[in-house]
mmCIF file of C-alpha atoms in Angstrom:
data_model
loop_
_atom_site.group_PDB
_atom_site.id
_atom_site.type_symbol
_atom_site.label_atom_id
_atom_site.label_comp_id
_atom_site.label_asym_id
_atom_site.label_seq_id
_atom_site.Cartn_x
_atom_site.Cartn_y
_atom_site.Cartn_z
ATOM 1 C CA UNK A 1 -141.669 26.533 -21.433
ATOM 2 C CA UNK A 2 -138.450 28.717 -20.748
ATOM 3 C CA UNK A 3 -138.866 32.598 -21.467
ATOM 4 C CA UNK A 4 -136.045 34.718 -21.586
ATOM 5 C CA UNK A 5 -136.488 38.633 -21.374
ATOM 6 C CA UNK A 6 -135.748 40.971 -23.845
ATOM 7 C CA UNK A 7 -136.151 44.305 -25.001
ATOM 8 C CA UNK A 8 -139.791 44.866 -25.090
ATOM 9 C CA UNK A 9 -140.267 41.360 -26.168
ATOM 10 C CA UNK A 10 -139.372 37.919 -24.931
ATOM 11 C CA UNK A 11 -138.168 34.662 -26.543
ATOM 12 C CA UNK A 12 -140.066 31.466 -25.681
ATOM 13 C CA UNK A 13 -139.267 27.874 -26.761
ATOM 14 C CA UNK A 14 -142.087 25.746 -27.635
ATOM 15 C CA UNK A 15 -142.558 22.210 -27.521
ATOM 16 C CA UNK A 16 -144.522 20.970 -30.729
ATOM 17 C CA UNK A 17 -143.818 17.299 -31.931
ATOM 18 C CA UNK A 18 -146.269 17.351 -34.639
ATOM 19 C CA UNK A 19 -145.940 14.748 -37.763
ATOM 20 C CA UNK A 20 -145.907 16.629 -41.350
ATOM 21 C CA UNK A 21 -148.293 13.737 -42.473
ATOM 22 C CA UNK A 22 -150.825 14.373 -39.720
ATOM 23 C CA UNK A 23 -153.349 15.899 -42.026
ATOM 24 C CA UNK A 24 -153.055 13.205 -44.445
ATOM 25 C CA UNK A 25 -153.184 10.508 -41.776
ATOM 26 C CA UNK A 26 -156.311 11.853 -40.162
ATOM 27 C CA UNK A 27 -157.919 11.581 -43.575
ATOM 28 C CA UNK A 28 -156.433 8.120 -44.050
ATOM 29 C CA UNK A 29 -157.720 6.886 -40.801
ATOM 30 C CA UNK A 30 -161.312 8.343 -41.648
ATOM 31 C CA UNK A 31 -160.967 6.498 -44.622
ATOM 32 C CA UNK A 32 -159.831 3.151 -43.160
ATOM 33 C CA UNK A 33 -162.538 3.374 -40.828
ATOM 34 C CA UNK A 34 -165.355 3.747 -43.506
ATOM 35 C CA UNK A 35 -163.784 0.857 -45.700
ATOM 36 C CA UNK A 36 -163.692 -1.384 -42.643
ATOM 37 C CA UNK A 37 -167.118 -1.027 -41.644
ATOM 38 C CA UNK A 38 -168.319 -1.793 -45.357
ATOM 39 C CA UNK A 39 -165.851 -4.847 -45.365
ATOM 40 C CA UNK A 40 -164.112 -3.324 -48.760
ATOM 41 C CA UNK A 41 -160.799 -4.538 -49.171
ATOM 42 C CA UNK A 42 -158.503 -1.567 -50.410
ATOM 43 C CA UNK A 43 -155.166 -2.342 -52.426
ATOM 44 C CA UNK A 44 -152.543 0.457 -53.111
ATOM 45 C CA UNK A 45 -150.793 -0.226 -56.388
ATOM 46 C CA UNK A 46 -147.275 1.579 -56.594
ATOM 47 C CA UNK A 47 -144.694 1.176 -59.339
ATOM 48 C CA UNK A 48 -142.562 3.258 -61.705
ATOM 49 C CA UNK A 49 -144.037 4.529 -64.669
ATOM 50 C CA UNK A 50 -144.407 1.873 -67.201
ATOM 51 C CA UNK A 51 -143.924 -1.228 -65.044
ATOM 52 C CA UNK A 52 -147.402 -2.404 -66.419
ATOM 53 C CA UNK A 53 -149.958 -1.561 -63.672
ATOM 54 C CA UNK A 54 -152.821 -0.617 -65.905
ATOM 55 C CA UNK A 55 -152.237 -3.752 -68.246
ATOM 56 C CA UNK A 56 -152.140 -6.048 -65.072
ATOM 57 C CA UNK A 57 -155.200 -4.474 -63.657
ATOM 58 C CA UNK A 58 -157.125 -4.857 -67.177
ATOM 59 C CA UNK A 59 -156.548 -8.679 -66.859
ATOM 60 C CA UNK A 60 -157.212 -8.796 -62.963
ATOM 61 C CA UNK A 61 -160.490 -6.803 -63.531
ATOM 62 C CA UNK A 62 -161.462 -9.182 -66.266
ATOM 63 C CA UNK A 63 -160.986 -12.214 -64.177
ATOM 64 C CA UNK A 64 -161.795 -11.215 -60.400
ATOM 65 C CA UNK A 65 -165.405 -11.519 -61.263
ATOM 66 C CA UNK A 66 -167.938 -12.219 -59.308
ATOM 67 C CA UNK A 67 -166.038 -9.978 -56.708
ATOM 68 C CA UNK A 68 -167.331 -6.415 -57.210
ATOM 69 C CA UNK A 69 -164.395 -4.625 -57.874
ATOM 70 C CA UNK A 70 -163.708 -0.297 -58.330
ATOM 71 C CA UNK A 71 -160.402 1.389 -59.506
ATOM 72 C CA UNK A 72 -159.405 4.831 -58.271
ATOM 73 C CA UNK A 73 -156.406 5.586 -61.125
ATOM 74 C CA UNK A 74 -154.064 8.454 -60.371
ATOM 75 C CA UNK A 75 -152.160 10.152 -63.179
ATOM 76 C CA UNK A 76 -150.437 13.292 -63.270
ATOM 77 C CA UNK A 77 -152.373 14.259 -66.442
ATOM 78 C CA UNK A 78 -155.205 12.776 -68.817
ATOM 79 C CA UNK A 79 -158.136 10.228 -68.441
ATOM 80 C CA UNK A 80 -156.179 7.491 -70.508
ATOM 81 C CA UNK A 81 -156.146 4.822 -67.665
ATOM 82 C CA UNK A 82 -159.120 5.450 -66.555
ATOM 83 C CA UNK A 83 -160.801 4.956 -70.070
ATOM 84 C CA UNK A 84 -158.825 1.706 -70.918
ATOM 85 C CA UNK A 85 -159.881 0.128 -67.569
ATOM 86 C CA UNK A 86 -163.638 1.072 -68.051
ATOM 87 C CA UNK A 87 -163.763 -1.197 -70.938
ATOM 88 C CA UNK A 88 -163.201 -3.875 -68.500
ATOM 89 C CA UNK A 89 -166.845 -3.040 -67.056
ATOM 90 C CA UNK A 90 -165.971 -1.778 -63.574
ATOM 91 C CA UNK A 91 -166.615 1.583 -62.267
ATOM 92 C CA UNK A 92 -163.263 3.579 -62.788
ATOM 93 C CA UNK A 93 -162.507 7.178 -61.438
ATOM 94 C CA UNK A 94 -159.700 9.033 -62.801
ATOM 95 C CA UNK A 95 -157.396 11.398 -60.280
ATOM 96 C CA UNK A 96 -155.716 13.930 -62.225
ATOM 97 C CA UNK A 97 -152.992 15.257 -59.758
ATOM 98 C CA UNK A 98 -152.000 17.874 -62.075
ATOM 99 C CA UNK A 99 -148.290 17.859 -61.152
ATOM 100 C CA UNK A 100 -148.585 16.299 -58.036
ATOM 101 C CA UNK A 101 -146.157 13.199 -58.036
ATOM 102 C CA UNK A 102 -148.359 10.882 -55.537
ATOM 103 C CA UNK A 103 -151.622 10.451 -54.399
ATOM 104 C CA UNK A 104 -152.889 11.901 -50.925
ATOM 105 C CA UNK A 105 -155.411 10.734 -48.796
ATOM 106 C CA UNK A 106 -157.650 13.877 -49.477
ATOM 107 C CA UNK A 107 -157.593 12.940 -53.105
ATOM 108 C CA UNK A 108 -158.854 9.617 -52.747
ATOM 109 C CA UNK A 109 -161.713 11.045 -50.422
ATOM 110 C CA UNK A 110 -162.728 13.524 -53.054
ATOM 111 C CA UNK A 111 -163.271 11.098 -55.554
ATOM 112 C CA UNK A 112 -164.902 8.106 -53.594
ATOM 113 C CA UNK A 113 -168.360 9.465 -54.394
ATOM 114 C CA UNK A 114 -167.502 8.553 -57.900
ATOM 115 C CA UNK A 115 -167.820 4.589 -57.002
ATOM 116 C CA UNK A 116 -170.727 3.049 -55.128
ATOM 117 C CA UNK A 117 -169.313 1.772 -52.115
ATOM 118 C CA UNK A 118 -172.395 -0.147 -51.222
ATOM 119 C CA UNK A 119 -171.778 -2.600 -54.391
ATOM 120 C CA UNK A 120 -168.114 -2.954 -53.507
ATOM 121 C CA UNK A 121 -165.511 -5.951 -52.517
ATOM 122 C CA UNK A 122 -162.510 -4.624 -53.562
ATOM 123 C CA UNK A 123 -161.360 -1.175 -54.224
ATOM 124 C CA UNK A 124 -157.880 -0.698 -56.022
ATOM 125 C CA UNK A 125 -155.867 2.511 -56.078
ATOM 126 C CA UNK A 126 -153.703 2.622 -58.849
ATOM 127 C CA UNK A 127 -150.895 5.602 -57.688
ATOM 128 C CA UNK A 128 -148.873 7.752 -59.807
ATOM 129 C CA UNK A 129 -146.370 5.864 -61.378
ATOM 130 C CA UNK A 130 -143.253 6.895 -59.011
ATOM 131 C CA UNK A 131 -141.104 4.570 -56.744
ATOM 132 C CA UNK A 132 -140.400 7.489 -53.965
ATOM 133 C CA UNK A 133 -143.165 9.721 -53.369
ATOM 134 C CA UNK A 134 -146.298 7.622 -52.883
ATOM 135 C CA UNK A 135 -144.564 5.490 -50.261
ATOM 136 C CA UNK A 136 -145.095 7.522 -47.333
ATOM 137 C CA UNK A 137 -148.837 8.755 -48.344
ATOM 138 C CA UNK A 138 -151.331 6.711 -46.376
ATOM 139 C CA UNK A 139 -154.618 6.337 -48.209
ATOM 140 C CA UNK A 140 -156.454 4.410 -45.913
ATOM 141 C CA UNK A 141 -155.730 1.204 -47.981
ATOM 142 C CA UNK A 142 -155.233 -2.372 -46.266
ATOM 143 C CA UNK A 143 -152.316 -3.015 -48.234
ATOM 144 C CA UNK A 144 -149.564 -1.696 -50.798
ATOM 145 C CA UNK A 145 -148.438 -3.865 -53.423
ATOM 146 C CA UNK A 146 -145.427 -2.694 -55.261
ATOM 147 C CA UNK A 147 -144.701 -3.847 -58.880
ATOM 148 C CA UNK A 148 -141.123 -4.064 -60.233
ATOM 149 C CA UNK A 149 -140.907 -5.347 -64.254
ATOM 150 C CA UNK A 150 -138.579 -7.657 -65.331
ATOM 151 C CA UNK A 151 -137.015 -4.674 -67.649
ATOM 152 C CA UNK A 152 -136.343 -2.369 -64.814
ATOM 153 C CA UNK A 153 -133.212 -4.050 -63.222
ATOM 154 C CA UNK A 154 -132.629 -6.121 -60.207
ATOM 155 C CA UNK A 155 -131.439 -3.260 -58.323
ATOM 156 C CA UNK A 156 -134.553 -1.428 -58.129
ATOM 157 C CA UNK A 157 -135.366 -2.604 -54.389
ATOM 158 C CA UNK A 158 -132.065 -1.392 -53.302
ATOM 159 C CA UNK A 159 -132.739 1.790 -55.204
ATOM 160 C CA UNK A 160 -136.024 2.507 -53.621
ATOM 161 C CA UNK A 161 -136.019 0.760 -50.301
ATOM 162 C CA UNK A 162 -138.950 2.457 -48.660
ATOM 163 C CA UNK A 163 -141.614 1.417 -51.025
ATOM 164 C CA UNK A 164 -140.223 -2.544 -50.642
ATOM 165 C CA UNK A 165 -140.111 -2.066 -46.911
ATOM 166 C CA UNK A 166 -143.725 -0.780 -46.711
ATOM 167 C CA UNK A 167 -145.355 -2.980 -49.416
ATOM 168 C CA UNK A 168 -146.832 -6.185 -48.230
ATOM 169 C CA UNK A 169 -146.791 -8.103 -51.638
ATOM 170 C CA UNK A 170 -144.235 -7.677 -54.790
ATOM 171 C CA UNK A 171 -145.095 -8.334 -58.055
ATOM 172 C CA UNK A 172 -142.690 -8.923 -60.669
ATOM 173 C CA UNK A 173 -144.417 -8.131 -63.924
ATOM 174 C CA UNK A 174 -143.563 -8.686 -67.471
ATOM 175 C CA UNK A 175 -142.187 -12.369 -66.389
ATOM 176 C CA UNK A 176 -142.760 -13.359 -70.052
ATOM 177 C CA UNK A 177 -139.859 -11.023 -71.100
ATOM 178 C CA UNK A 178 -137.293 -12.607 -68.698
ATOM 179 C CA UNK A 179 -135.802 -15.437 -71.107
ATOM 180 C CA UNK A 180 -135.246 -12.460 -73.711
ATOM 181 C CA UNK A 181 -133.458 -10.103 -71.270
ATOM 182 C CA UNK A 182 -130.110 -9.924 -69.099
ATOM 183 C CA UNK A 183 -132.603 -10.249 -66.290
ATOM 184 C CA UNK A 184 -131.121 -11.887 -62.973
ATOM 185 C CA UNK A 185 -134.003 -13.336 -61.268
ATOM 186 C CA UNK A 186 -132.327 -14.617 -58.379
ATOM 187 C CA UNK A 187 -130.588 -11.368 -57.754
ATOM 188 C CA UNK A 188 -133.835 -9.582 -57.982
ATOM 189 C CA UNK A 189 -135.325 -11.804 -55.313
ATOM 190 C CA UNK A 190 -132.445 -11.678 -53.344
ATOM 191 C CA UNK A 191 -132.389 -7.773 -53.239
ATOM 192 C CA UNK A 192 -136.227 -7.874 -52.459
ATOM 193 C CA UNK A 193 -135.629 -10.050 -49.374
ATOM 194 C CA UNK A 194 -132.824 -7.848 -48.255
ATOM 195 C CA UNK A 195 -134.905 -4.692 -47.797
ATOM 196 C CA UNK A 196 -137.829 -6.696 -46.539
ATOM 197 C CA UNK A 197 -137.185 -9.964 -45.312
ATOM 198 C CA UNK A 198 -140.029 -12.487 -45.609
ATOM 199 C CA UNK A 199 -141.739 -10.632 -48.470
ATOM 200 C CA UNK A 200 -144.293 -12.443 -50.616
ATOM 201 C CA UNK A 201 -143.222 -12.056 -53.991
ATOM 202 C CA UNK A 202 -145.239 -13.226 -57.285
ATOM 203 C CA UNK A 203 -144.147 -13.088 -60.802
ATOM 204 C CA UNK A 204 -146.989 -12.281 -63.193
ATOM 205 C CA UNK A 205 -147.209 -11.563 -67.025
ATOM 206 C CA UNK A 206 -150.377 -9.507 -67.985
ATOM 207 C CA UNK A 207 -149.627 -10.721 -71.734
ATOM 208 C CA UNK A 208 -149.509 -14.444 -71.353
ATOM 209 C CA UNK A 209 -151.330 -14.602 -68.168
ATOM 210 C CA UNK A 210 -148.177 -16.271 -66.219
ATOM 211 C CA UNK A 211 -149.066 -16.256 -62.412
ATOM 212 C CA UNK A 212 -152.141 -14.388 -62.885
ATOM 213 C CA UNK A 213 -153.983 -17.051 -61.083
ATOM 214 C CA UNK A 214 -151.716 -16.642 -58.033
ATOM 215 C CA UNK A 215 -152.072 -12.991 -57.631
ATOM 216 C CA UNK A 216 -156.153 -13.511 -58.220
ATOM 217 C CA UNK A 217 -155.875 -15.798 -55.494
ATOM 218 C CA UNK A 218 -154.054 -13.625 -53.246
ATOM 219 C CA UNK A 219 -156.737 -11.021 -53.812
ATOM 220 C CA UNK A 220 -159.474 -13.322 -53.237
ATOM 221 C CA UNK A 221 -157.715 -14.618 -49.923
ATOM 222 C CA UNK A 222 -157.282 -10.766 -48.434
ATOM 223 C CA UNK A 223 -160.950 -10.278 -49.639
ATOM 224 C CA UNK A 224 -162.190 -12.975 -47.609
ATOM 225 C CA UNK A 225 -159.888 -12.030 -44.496
ATOM 226 C CA UNK A 226 -161.320 -8.599 -44.680
ATOM 227 C CA UNK A 227 -165.091 -9.598 -44.904
ATOM 228 C CA UNK A 228 -164.561 -12.137 -41.984
ATOM 229 C CA UNK A 229 -163.704 -9.168 -39.875
ATOM 230 C CA UNK A 230 -166.389 -7.248 -40.918
ATOM 231 C CA UNK A 231 -169.888 -9.042 -39.615
ATOM 232 C CA UNK B 11 -140.467 15.591 -55.139
ATOM 233 C CA UNK B 12 -143.097 14.879 -52.411
ATOM 234 C CA UNK B 13 -140.576 17.479 -50.387
ATOM 235 C CA UNK B 14 -142.673 20.115 -51.450
ATOM 236 C CA UNK B 15 -145.839 18.783 -50.033
ATOM 237 C CA UNK B 16 -143.812 18.037 -46.794
ATOM 238 C CA UNK B 17 -142.542 21.485 -46.594
ATOM 239 C CA UNK B 18 -145.716 23.213 -46.888
ATOM 240 C CA UNK B 19 -147.063 21.026 -44.022
ATOM 241 C CA UNK B 20 -144.272 21.767 -41.746
ATOM 242 C CA UNK B 21 -144.714 25.393 -42.644
ATOM 243 C CA UNK B 22 -148.432 25.117 -41.622
ATOM 244 C CA UNK B 23 -147.971 23.341 -38.375
ATOM 245 C CA UNK B 24 -144.993 25.683 -37.464
ATOM 246 C CA UNK B 25 -147.240 28.604 -38.035
ATOM 247 C CA UNK B 26 -150.290 27.091 -36.283
ATOM 248 C CA UNK B 27 -147.915 26.497 -33.167
ATOM 249 C CA UNK B 28 -146.426 30.281 -33.446
ATOM 250 C CA UNK B 29 -149.910 31.624 -33.754
ATOM 251 C CA UNK B 30 -151.377 29.679 -30.908
ATOM 252 C CA UNK B 31 -148.635 30.750 -28.477
ATOM 253 C CA UNK B 32 -149.368 34.309 -29.562
ATOM 254 C CA UNK B 33 -145.819 34.992 -31.276
ATOM 255 C CA UNK B 34 -145.143 37.404 -33.655
ATOM 256 C CA UNK B 35 -142.226 35.988 -35.149
ATOM 257 C CA UNK B 36 -140.540 32.386 -35.281
ATOM 258 C CA UNK B 37 -136.546 32.288 -34.794
ATOM 259 C CA UNK B 38 -135.633 28.859 -35.137
ATOM 260 C CA UNK B 39 -137.698 25.660 -35.801
ATOM 261 C CA UNK B 40 -136.112 22.124 -35.508
ATOM 262 C CA UNK B 41 -137.308 19.684 -37.534
ATOM 263 C CA UNK B 42 -136.661 15.764 -37.271
ATOM 264 C CA UNK B 43 -136.159 13.926 -40.546
ATOM 265 C CA UNK B 44 -136.981 10.398 -39.974
ATOM 266 C CA UNK B 45 -134.587 8.301 -42.368
ATOM 267 C CA UNK B 46 -137.342 5.620 -43.419
ATOM 268 C CA UNK B 47 -139.215 8.807 -45.267
ATOM 269 C CA UNK B 48 -136.268 8.970 -47.756
ATOM 270 C CA UNK B 49 -136.771 12.892 -47.594
ATOM 271 C CA UNK B 50 -133.857 14.780 -49.717
ATOM 272 C CA UNK B 51 -133.111 17.414 -46.900
ATOM 273 C CA UNK B 52 -131.636 19.564 -49.628
ATOM 274 C CA UNK B 53 -134.736 19.718 -51.453
ATOM 275 C CA UNK B 54 -136.813 20.060 -48.260
ATOM 276 C CA UNK B 55 -134.728 23.094 -47.285
ATOM 277 C CA UNK B 56 -135.433 24.717 -50.987
ATOM 278 C CA UNK B 57 -139.120 24.273 -50.610
ATOM 279 C CA UNK B 58 -139.234 25.704 -47.163
ATOM 280 C CA UNK B 59 -137.265 28.542 -48.147
ATOM 281 C CA UNK B 60 -139.476 29.108 -51.463
ATOM 282 C CA UNK B 61 -142.899 28.397 -49.766
ATOM 283 C CA UNK B 62 -142.459 30.604 -46.782
ATOM 284 C CA UNK B 63 -143.422 33.567 -48.184
ATOM 285 C CA UNK B 64 -146.813 32.848 -47.366
ATOM 286 C CA UNK B 65 -145.889 32.891 -43.965
ATOM 287 C CA UNK B 66 -145.118 36.204 -42.737
ATOM 288 C CA UNK B 67 -144.200 34.974 -39.080
ATOM 289 C CA UNK B 68 -141.655 32.492 -40.560
ATOM 290 C CA UNK B 69 -139.823 34.959 -42.808
ATOM 291 C CA UNK B 70 -136.709 34.916 -41.004
ATOM 292 C CA UNK B 71 -137.012 31.590 -39.261
ATOM 293 C CA UNK B 72 -133.981 29.512 -39.334
ATOM 294 C CA UNK B 73 -134.725 25.890 -40.021
ATOM 295 C CA UNK B 74 -132.866 22.987 -38.529
ATOM 296 C CA UNK B 75 -133.359 19.646 -40.257
ATOM 297 C CA UNK B 76 -131.729 17.162 -38.178
ATOM 298 C CA UNK B 77 -131.671 13.501 -39.521
ATOM 299 C CA UNK B 78 -133.269 10.771 -36.873
ATOM 300 C CA UNK B 79 -132.067 7.405 -37.283
ATOM 301 C CA UNK B 80 -134.373 4.432 -37.641
ATOM 302 C CA UNK B 81 -134.869 2.820 -34.328
ATOM 303 C CA UNK B 82 -136.728 -0.657 -33.577
ATOM 304 C CA UNK B 83 -138.050 -2.548 -31.110
ATOM 305 C CA UNK B 84 -137.814 -6.343 -31.051
ATOM 306 C CA UNK B 85 -141.190 -8.519 -30.292
ATOM 307 C CA UNK B 86 -139.016 -11.550 -29.132
ATOM 308 C CA UNK B 87 -136.509 -9.793 -26.636
ATOM 309 C CA UNK B 88 -137.991 -5.999 -26.173
ATOM 310 C CA UNK B 89 -134.649 -4.541 -26.821
ATOM 311 C CA UNK B 90 -134.802 -1.258 -28.955
ATOM 312 C CA UNK B 91 -131.701 -0.913 -31.357
ATOM 313 C CA UNK B 92 -130.798 1.592 -34.122
ATOM 314 C CA UNK B 93 -130.788 0.217 -37.480
ATOM 315 C CA UNK B 94 -127.608 0.986 -40.037
ATOM 316 C CA UNK B 95 -129.554 -0.052 -43.227
ATOM 317 C CA UNK B 96 -132.472 -1.803 -44.544
ATOM 318 C CA UNK B 97 -133.868 -5.013 -43.898
ATOM 319 C CA UNK B 98 -134.371 -4.429 -40.132
ATOM 320 C CA UNK B 99 -133.459 -6.691 -37.360
ATOM 321 C CA UNK B 100 -132.929 -6.671 -33.737
ATOM 322 C CA UNK B 101 -129.495 -5.618 -33.046
ATOM 323 C CA UNK B 102 -129.373 -7.498 -29.694
ATOM 324 C CA UNK B 103 -131.003 -11.068 -30.560
ATOM 325 C CA UNK B 104 -131.029 -10.657 -34.654
ATOM 326 C CA UNK B 105 -134.552 -11.540 -34.981
ATOM 327 C CA UNK B 106 -136.534 -10.172 -37.808
ATOM 328 C CA UNK B 107 -139.759 -9.584 -35.733
ATOM 329 C CA UNK B 108 -139.457 -5.915 -35.068
ATOM 330 C CA UNK B 109 -141.440 -2.870 -35.054
ATOM 331 C CA UNK B 110 -139.962 0.841 -36.046
ATOM 332 C CA UNK B 111 -140.247 3.030 -32.998
ATOM 333 C CA UNK B 112 -138.236 5.805 -34.413
ATOM 334 C CA UNK B 113 -137.298 7.502 -37.708
ATOM 335 C CA UNK B 114 -140.820 7.160 -39.384
ATOM 336 C CA UNK B 115 -141.789 10.584 -38.847
ATOM 337 C CA UNK B 116 -140.985 14.004 -40.220
ATOM 338 C CA UNK B 117 -141.749 16.242 -37.290
ATOM 339 C CA UNK B 118 -141.573 19.860 -35.783
ATOM 340 C CA UNK B 119 -139.801 19.006 -32.786
ATOM 341 C CA UNK B 120 -139.680 22.456 -31.040
ATOM 342 C CA UNK B 121 -139.275 26.274 -32.019
ATOM 343 C CA UNK B 122 -138.038 29.447 -30.545
ATOM 344 C CA UNK B 123 -140.102 32.457 -31.141
ATOM 345 C CA UNK B 124 -140.613 36.026 -30.099
ATOM 346 C CA UNK B 125 -143.353 37.420 -28.361
ATOM 347 C CA UNK B 126 -143.793 41.269 -27.894
ATOM 348 C CA UNK B 127 -144.636 42.170 -24.118
ATOM 349 C CA UNK B 128 -147.995 42.958 -23.142
#
């Protein structure tokens, strides 16, 4: 720490090296320990608005039984998504961010009491529709899943690389629409691999059920993996 | 848009560090902006300016936002290399099995402060 003398005051150099995410990361670490202690698999679903997160979840929740699933759903305004998902008969908590473009670990923590963690195998967090801001905020999840729909264009991974880099799995949604669009499937897959070599990709349609079995099996395998660590 | 939340955290950290050093005023704050975070520097600068009104010590501080490149360490050959784009791979042996060791943080690195003589 160097100090220079001035007139009646001194200038000092301070080494700080503190990360802007540290407050969020501390809460996320606490959440992660809690989930691990209970053997709960936590998935953080991230996509642009309108890519079909909620529709996919409706189908997912119906078919994941007997696994016990709960959902935390983030939106800038309204309870609409929570109302849709509650009809699937699982506990759902809505996080209204009132303007914030992403979920933060503290928001997850403060809504956790609304789901019964003692009776839970999987917690799905549906993030605010946004491909940029949510990617850097750790919510204590095991895995991030990024959704990209066939209607969004093949270059999404190149335009929003951070989330494709960080996510474990990419779900290509609305796969049933592909034949009706100028959608270049190979190009999308190439772009995903360019950003995240080796990334797992599943193509699904909530409308026709195409590929859903693979997605459900993927979740079941991750649950089994998580619960095998929890003895 | 997450730049607003990040600016708030940077201001809090800078103010805390200044307070714990007994500083009256912060003159300069050096911030490392990791490339991997995709932070828009102009937007971050805007929010730092707008939000610092709540932190009297930081009223006249100059924020230097230095971009930090991504560096990875190869799990195969052990080399550490800088990355120029996405799809990270070892710059030495080309293997994809790498771990990010720099460029994934937004941090207050160091600062210049003024303390009054006691």
